[in-house]
Amino acid sequence: MTEASKRRLRLGMVGGGEGAFIGEVHRFAARLDDHYELVAGALSSQQEKAERSASALGLARSYVDFDDMARQESEREDGIEVVSIVTPNHLHAAVAMAFLKRGIHVICDKPLTATLEQAKALYQAAEDSQAQFLLTHNYSAYPMVREARAMVKASKLGNIRSIQVEYAQDWLTEPLEQTGNKQAMWRSDPAQSGIAGCMGDIGSHAYQLACFVADTKAETVLADLSRWGEGRQLDDEANILMRFNNGAKGHLWASQVAPGNENALRLRVYGEKAGLEWSQESPNELIFSPIGLPRQSLRRGNSYLSDAAANTSRIPAGHPEGYLEAFANLYREFAQQLIDDTRSDDLPSLSDGLHGMRFITASVHSSQNNGVWTPLTD
Amino acid sequence: MTEASKRRLRLGMVGGGEGAFIGEVHRFAARLDDHYELVAGALSSQQEKAERSASALGLARSYVDFDDMARQESEREDGIEVVSIVTPNHLHAAVAMAFLKRGIHVICDKPLTATLEQAKALYQAAEDSQAQFLLTHNYSAYPMVREARAMVKASKLGNIRSIQVEYAQDWLTEPLEQTGNKQAMWRSDPAQSGIAGCMGDIGSHAYQLACFVADTKAETVLADLSRWGEGRQLDDEANILMRFNNGAKGHLWASQVAPGNENALRLRVYGEKAGLEWSQESPNELIFSPIGLPRQSLRRGNSYLSDAAANTSRIPAGHPEGYLEAFANLYREFAQQLIDDTRSDDLPSLSDGLHGMRFITASVHSSQNNGVWTPLTD
Amino acid sequence: MTEASKRRLRLGMVGGGEGAFIGEVHRFAARLDDHYELVAGALSSQQEKAERSASALGLARSYVDFDDMARQESEREDGIEVVSIVTPNHLHAAVAMAFLKRGIHVICDKPLTATLEQAKALYQAAEDSQAQFLLTHNYSAYPMVREARAMVKASKLGNIRSIQVEYAQDWLTEPLEQTGNKQAMWRSDPAQSGIAGCMGDIGSHAYQLACFVADTKAETVLADLSRWGEGRQLDDEANILMRFNNGAKGHLWASQVAPGNENALRLRVYGEKAGLEWSQESPNELIFSPIGLPRQSLRRGNSYLSDAAANTSRIPAGHPEGYLEAFANLYREFAQQLIDDTRSDDLPSLSDGLHGMRFITASVHSSQNNGVWTPLTD
Amino acid sequence: MTEASKRRLRLGMVGGGEGAFIGEVHRFAARLDDHYELVAGALSSQQEKAERSASALGLARSYVDFDDMARQESEREDGIEVVSIVTPNHLHAAVAMAFLKRGIHVICDKPLTATLEQAKALYQAAEDSQAQFLLTHNYSAYPMVREARAMVKASKLGNIRSIQVEYAQDWLTEPLEQTGNKQAMWRSDPAQSGIAGCMGDIGSHAYQLACFVADTKAETVLADLSRWGEGRQLDDEANILMRFNNGAKGHLWASQVAPGNENALRLRVYGEKAGLEWSQESPNELIFSPIGLPRQSLRRGNSYLSDAAANTSRIPAGHPEGYLEAFANLYREFAQQLIDDTRSDDLPSLSDGLHGMRFITASVHSSQNNGVWTPLTD
């Protein structure tokens, strides 16, 4: 999308008040390419905090209740066209349904919901709506991830045999949730996070990334989840064996208790003809290893890349793009999709979110059964 | 600056019409933190192009002549408060003077001007103005560069002995300016670029970065400039020996003809007690090497860093920030400075720009004299 | 051991004739520190090849039959004191027993044997011998691996929670064993390699390394082995979940079909207080990540390291040591042990080899049962 | 050279007694491939130390005076065929002449001599001898350095334009020579080291490496040498501009006072068509960057490399070779040369050593004259 073709969509936000992390990320992402104007929000369920937050952001309209917001905005001539949902997981389903049923498009943070049941209900509800839905699996919008996916689709790797994906962090090595840290508190609380901790927070990203690049889905998983942090009720680490519908096998490691790892999401895909490696912390590079030839460092911004990378890139090679740019790619592409009323295969959908919840659920169940192969079905 | 304290400044732009690179970068930077609203521009000196560009960006007011713009905007109640100058180098001085004399703050791309004479004239002119001036040496606004500077100032390295700075690219290895490439054409044209090619375009950045971090200035330089590209009138590579006012010595290598280098700006500073290394293409890391101890990888977003890094950072560790975020730091800090009417030692000023022009000029003269030590004076 | 204290041990070799890989490696290792003199060999079971190989190496005595060799050498005044066994796996047990029962020390390549039954028989037989036994798990003799083990033992990591170990290669991506490649042929032949392919060849190294550094053993494993190469009878890839006797959990990935991986053995160990990372292809570095502090790059040859690293290192920091030096460390330490008649906890023993065979066997069985937790017992 | 074709040369050594660093390195190198047998030495000029050192190494014959040794060995039937000279620089010339004039081949550590005068005298003296001479510029014997040279010769880079070479260490950051450190003491003593400190010790390696790979020599240099260590009489850092006989320009940085650098020799060569990068601390990799294509990581041991790399490599890809293996390559190739009475263009000769002394001398003179272009002539 050139700058010339754009128009600004009226955007609302639910969640993301003072002190929130992901809400601010969504706002950066919405702003970067100037396709959205944030005009309304239910930034907090506490009235005072909601108003203070809205005022700080210069929002035209502040709400406390998301349902009020959905109703009132849908009735206004200048009401929001899109809403971003950046609450804890347990609210995603209800909020999304409130807006979808009134024809307002939804951008929703991951995981889709707190439980598979919620996910199914939401999926059902959305079938009746004309509104579109974007799940912000932002890592799949990095240019070199898009290039990787394009290479797999173009058979540069041959049949895929093996997938190694990992997402390691260290911020929960110590029981941070007991020290008043808000980010740690809701993520480790089953009531807000859902049935999974680490698996929902980052394991879901790792799984989506693997499927997105290797153009496949797991059919069955075998999981060993752990709770290392003292008193922790949800998993903070997972080792998961996977078997995919294209015949590939793989392993996913997710951990929030691995000292020295900040946000170490890393994917490796191996086929009959070549291998690919990508690391989120060095996102402008993709390592391509064709059998019998030197490893190549493919780098964002170069003319030897495909459109998949070029279309999601803003500045020349060697000028590093990062997390916010990748996140903004989702917002930019979704804007284009809404304006043109098209659907892109590259944007994570409600259906992907439902599948992600099946993955989380199957992993939890497998682990509860001491590690048995568990299919990704209801 | 928290989101809460901000207000939007009315921004104009001179240059940066269709097809421009740096103009778009300035717009991203202005937008990211929501402290500016771009409302007017003289985006091109060709009327049709100017209007088309302005319309694509949704600007309220479009001009063809920068002087008209300066005059009219200064007369409006809702006129711009700040202007961004993103033209080729030879226009910087005239445009900046037009706005400064009318009290409009200036954000200007580097190098300051095309010649030292223009720089001195601009500096003179600015003395009478209340308006502030920002030179966009964006690399000095990366969080880990700020951390490096803070460490030097806190004597973590002891007395500085040696500085190695380099900025290598490869995009001019072949004579791209003969193929119609606009970016290459103006940069290799003495009439638009000034007395230097590579030295003005990237050598000036490398020099500023070294001085900024090591908290020093060169007193004298000895340069060997080259023109490798066929028919090229300006330097495309430089090797420069430097002696600094703190007793340190150093070397600067700038090249636009070094295959395999995209935007490889790299700084190494060595003192009596420790060394520091930073690479623009991996900007979230700073290598700190105290004598006798293991090398440390300091990484953006961690609690062990100083305020210098924390204040210029938006998202948690491991979520890479890049070029646009660093550029936006300059815009964000300048907005704060304008709102509070303060002056930050960390923001590149008109005086820094004048010094940079002395560096470029001394380097060119030294090389013309086959390499003699040349002081950075008039 | 200083150069001054050494004396040369008389060494023999079984296997390792023309065209062999690991036999030559053992000879380099034996030679580097000058503690051995190779004087006799049964380098091949084909007489002509055995003699040609022995002559090329300048051996004093050449045999065809290892049992003849063991008998005759044990009867000579100047007979060999130590024998290196570098045959395919299925011969290890018989050859080792022949020498051990005659009091000749044994250096044996890994895995210990082709089957667990052979391993148990060998272990039994060795109980009656005074001779010592070294299993060449060479990767555990790299200086920075020794440092890692010392750090774990010194509680620098606190309780170990998670171990990720992987060993990836790509040389069997295509069915090389069908093209006459000797190394590929015997390794993929159950009659020579035993019950496992990749697991015996490299998985056993990865497992030993993990246990060695983390100072633990697995109690139970759950494995998913694969055969990707067309017509391949033994595994060429494995994903294995592990539970250790210190409460840690982990994952092992071994693959010989991962394009872009040459000899990518990599270990990561995470505890309550810190993490460690080591990669065989950059063996002079160990990454240490204490919680809340910058990552440190510990590098071989520096004074901040412990004796564990210093004692296994020959040259100053920054002068890379590699695979042969690590292999030679085993030979050097074993020589010292034989001369002093001591036992080092750092040298892989027959008991370690037996345990390794239990690991391989349990993994194969687990996978045959479609992935069930399988204890490492008989 | 296959193992089959070798025979052992009788080797002597001058210098290298107890506590020496480089003497031990030469012994490792001589031993690794089994082409030499060390039988005689004048390991120290102090009788007791000489004998103790010889005895520890099991030498057949020990001398105190190198001239005695040369005379007596040349008169024996089983006298040494080759001598390794590993004394401080000021003795190289006299020792080498003593052996050369008696027809004994010489392996000599670098730099060739302490002064240019000595170098010229040695060169003159050698003209009358049939004996061969090897200067141990070991870094040029790494397989990937050989590959780089072969690529330049095969025009893979086109005309060379720019060379950046650097060799940084940190061990002399503090005045170690005042603490009794032997390695630091002689290297910083003009009487033993010669006219240069850092330039002779490591600058000479860096220069030789650049010339070797880029297949050129400097015609003129411009140097800025420094003495940072308190009380230091010889340079401990140098920045040198160079102009080469193939039209290329370049810069050399050598420092022994750069904290965080252990033995950081790094070469970058840029031509019209491609660039090359090699780092001694990651010696198994060579980065090749052809214009317009992805960077390639060429790695030792792969079939896509030329004979230049294959012939200097012992073990498969991914099994790191290091400093000792590269050093041993010189010994191995020199043995082959002596046995076959051939001359290899790849082995550093007396003539290269003389040129190296011209480089050091011109650099020192240029710096003494405050930086003027100084030709590499008498």
XYZ file of N, CA, C and O in Angstrom, chain C residues 89 110-111 172 186-190 193-204 225-226 232-237 256 360 364:
128
model
N 30.958 -49.992 15.688
C 30.449 -50.260 17.044
C 30.351 -51.744 17.418
O 30.594 -52.114 18.562
N 33.080 -44.118 21.039
C 31.683 -44.272 21.466
C 30.808 -44.614 20.265
O 31.258 -44.381 19.137
N 29.584 -45.113 20.404
C 29.018 -45.572 21.674
C 29.728 -46.835 22.126
O 30.400 -47.474 21.328
N 23.622 -36.590 6.097
C 22.793 -37.721 5.668
C 21.435 -37.272 5.124
O 20.510 -38.073 5.013
N 28.535 -47.888 7.106
C 28.498 -48.684 8.340
C 27.584 -48.075 9.393
O 26.934 -48.775 10.170
N 27.523 -46.755 9.389
C 26.659 -46.121 10.395
C 25.181 -46.408 10.168
O 24.374 -46.313 11.084
N 24.803 -46.699 8.937
C 23.382 -46.943 8.662
C 23.081 -48.434 8.546
O 21.963 -48.808 8.196
N 24.039 -49.254 8.885
C 23.868 -50.708 8.813
C 23.677 -51.265 10.229
O 24.601 -51.244 11.044
N 22.489 -51.811 10.534
C 22.231 -52.318 11.887
C 23.268 -53.349 12.334
O 23.578 -53.426 13.531
N 26.309 -50.920 13.195
C 26.066 -49.752 14.042
C 25.325 -50.150 15.315
O 25.506 -49.536 16.367
N 24.487 -51.165 15.214
C 23.698 -51.586 16.374
C 22.260 -51.153 16.240
O 21.774 -50.954 15.122
N 21.602 -50.986 17.363
C 20.163 -50.733 17.326
C 19.810 -49.300 16.950
O 18.660 -48.980 16.698
N 20.809 -48.420 16.915
C 20.505 -47.017 16.643
C 21.455 -46.443 15.601
O 22.600 -46.893 15.470
N 20.979 -45.469 14.847
C 21.818 -44.791 13.863
C 22.297 -43.467 14.417
O 23.313 -43.373 15.098
N 21.513 -42.435 14.130
C 21.807 -41.086 14.624
C 21.939 -41.062 16.149
O 22.806 -40.385 16.700
N 21.088 -41.799 16.829
C 21.134 -41.803 18.298
C 22.464 -42.334 18.826
O 23.012 -41.827 19.802
N 22.991 -43.360 18.182
C 24.274 -43.898 18.625
C 25.424 -43.005 18.209
O 26.363 -42.755 18.981
N 25.324 -42.497 17.001
C 26.435 -41.743 16.452
C 26.605 -40.390 17.128
O 27.702 -40.011 17.536
N 25.533 -39.627 17.242
C 25.666 -38.285 17.793
C 24.747 -38.029 18.979
O 25.076 -37.264 19.877
N 23.587 -38.694 18.996
C 22.697 -38.519 20.140
C 23.381 -38.913 21.448
O 23.183 -38.267 22.487
N 24.204 -39.944 21.370
C 24.915 -40.390 22.575
C 25.889 -39.319 23.072
O 26.060 -39.124 24.271
N 11.638 -41.142 17.341
C 12.716 -41.296 16.366
C 12.156 -41.353 14.951
O 11.034 -41.814 14.748
N 12.950 -40.876 14.011
C 12.483 -40.841 12.619
C 13.519 -41.450 11.686
O 14.709 -41.476 11.989
N 16.214 -46.138 4.574
C 17.095 -46.164 5.747
C 16.499 -47.072 6.823
O 15.318 -46.962 7.139
N 17.349 -47.925 7.432
C 16.849 -48.883 8.417
C 16.965 -48.359 9.845
O 16.302 -48.847 10.734
N 17.864 -47.390 10.041
C 18.051 -46.856 11.399
C 17.643 -45.391 11.437
O 17.581 -44.714 10.408
N 17.393 -44.926 12.631
C 16.969 -43.540 12.835
C 18.011 -42.555 12.298
O 19.211 -42.758 12.452
N 17.514 -41.445 11.707
C 18.417 -40.345 11.340
C 18.008 -39.044 12.016
O 18.610 -38.001 11.773
N 17.015 -39.127 12.870
C 16.615 -37.951 13.657
C 15.888 -38.418 14.913
O 15.221 -39.456 14.895
N 20.615 -35.888 11.613
C 21.658 -35.903 10.582
C 21.087 -35.507 9.234
O 21.713 -35.686 8.202
N 20.360 -45.000 24.992
C 20.044 -45.295 23.593
C 18.930 -46.338 23.517
O 17.949 -46.194 22.781
N 15.136 -45.952 21.960
C 14.629 -46.769 20.853
C 13.332 -47.459 21.259
O 12.338 -47.454 20.510
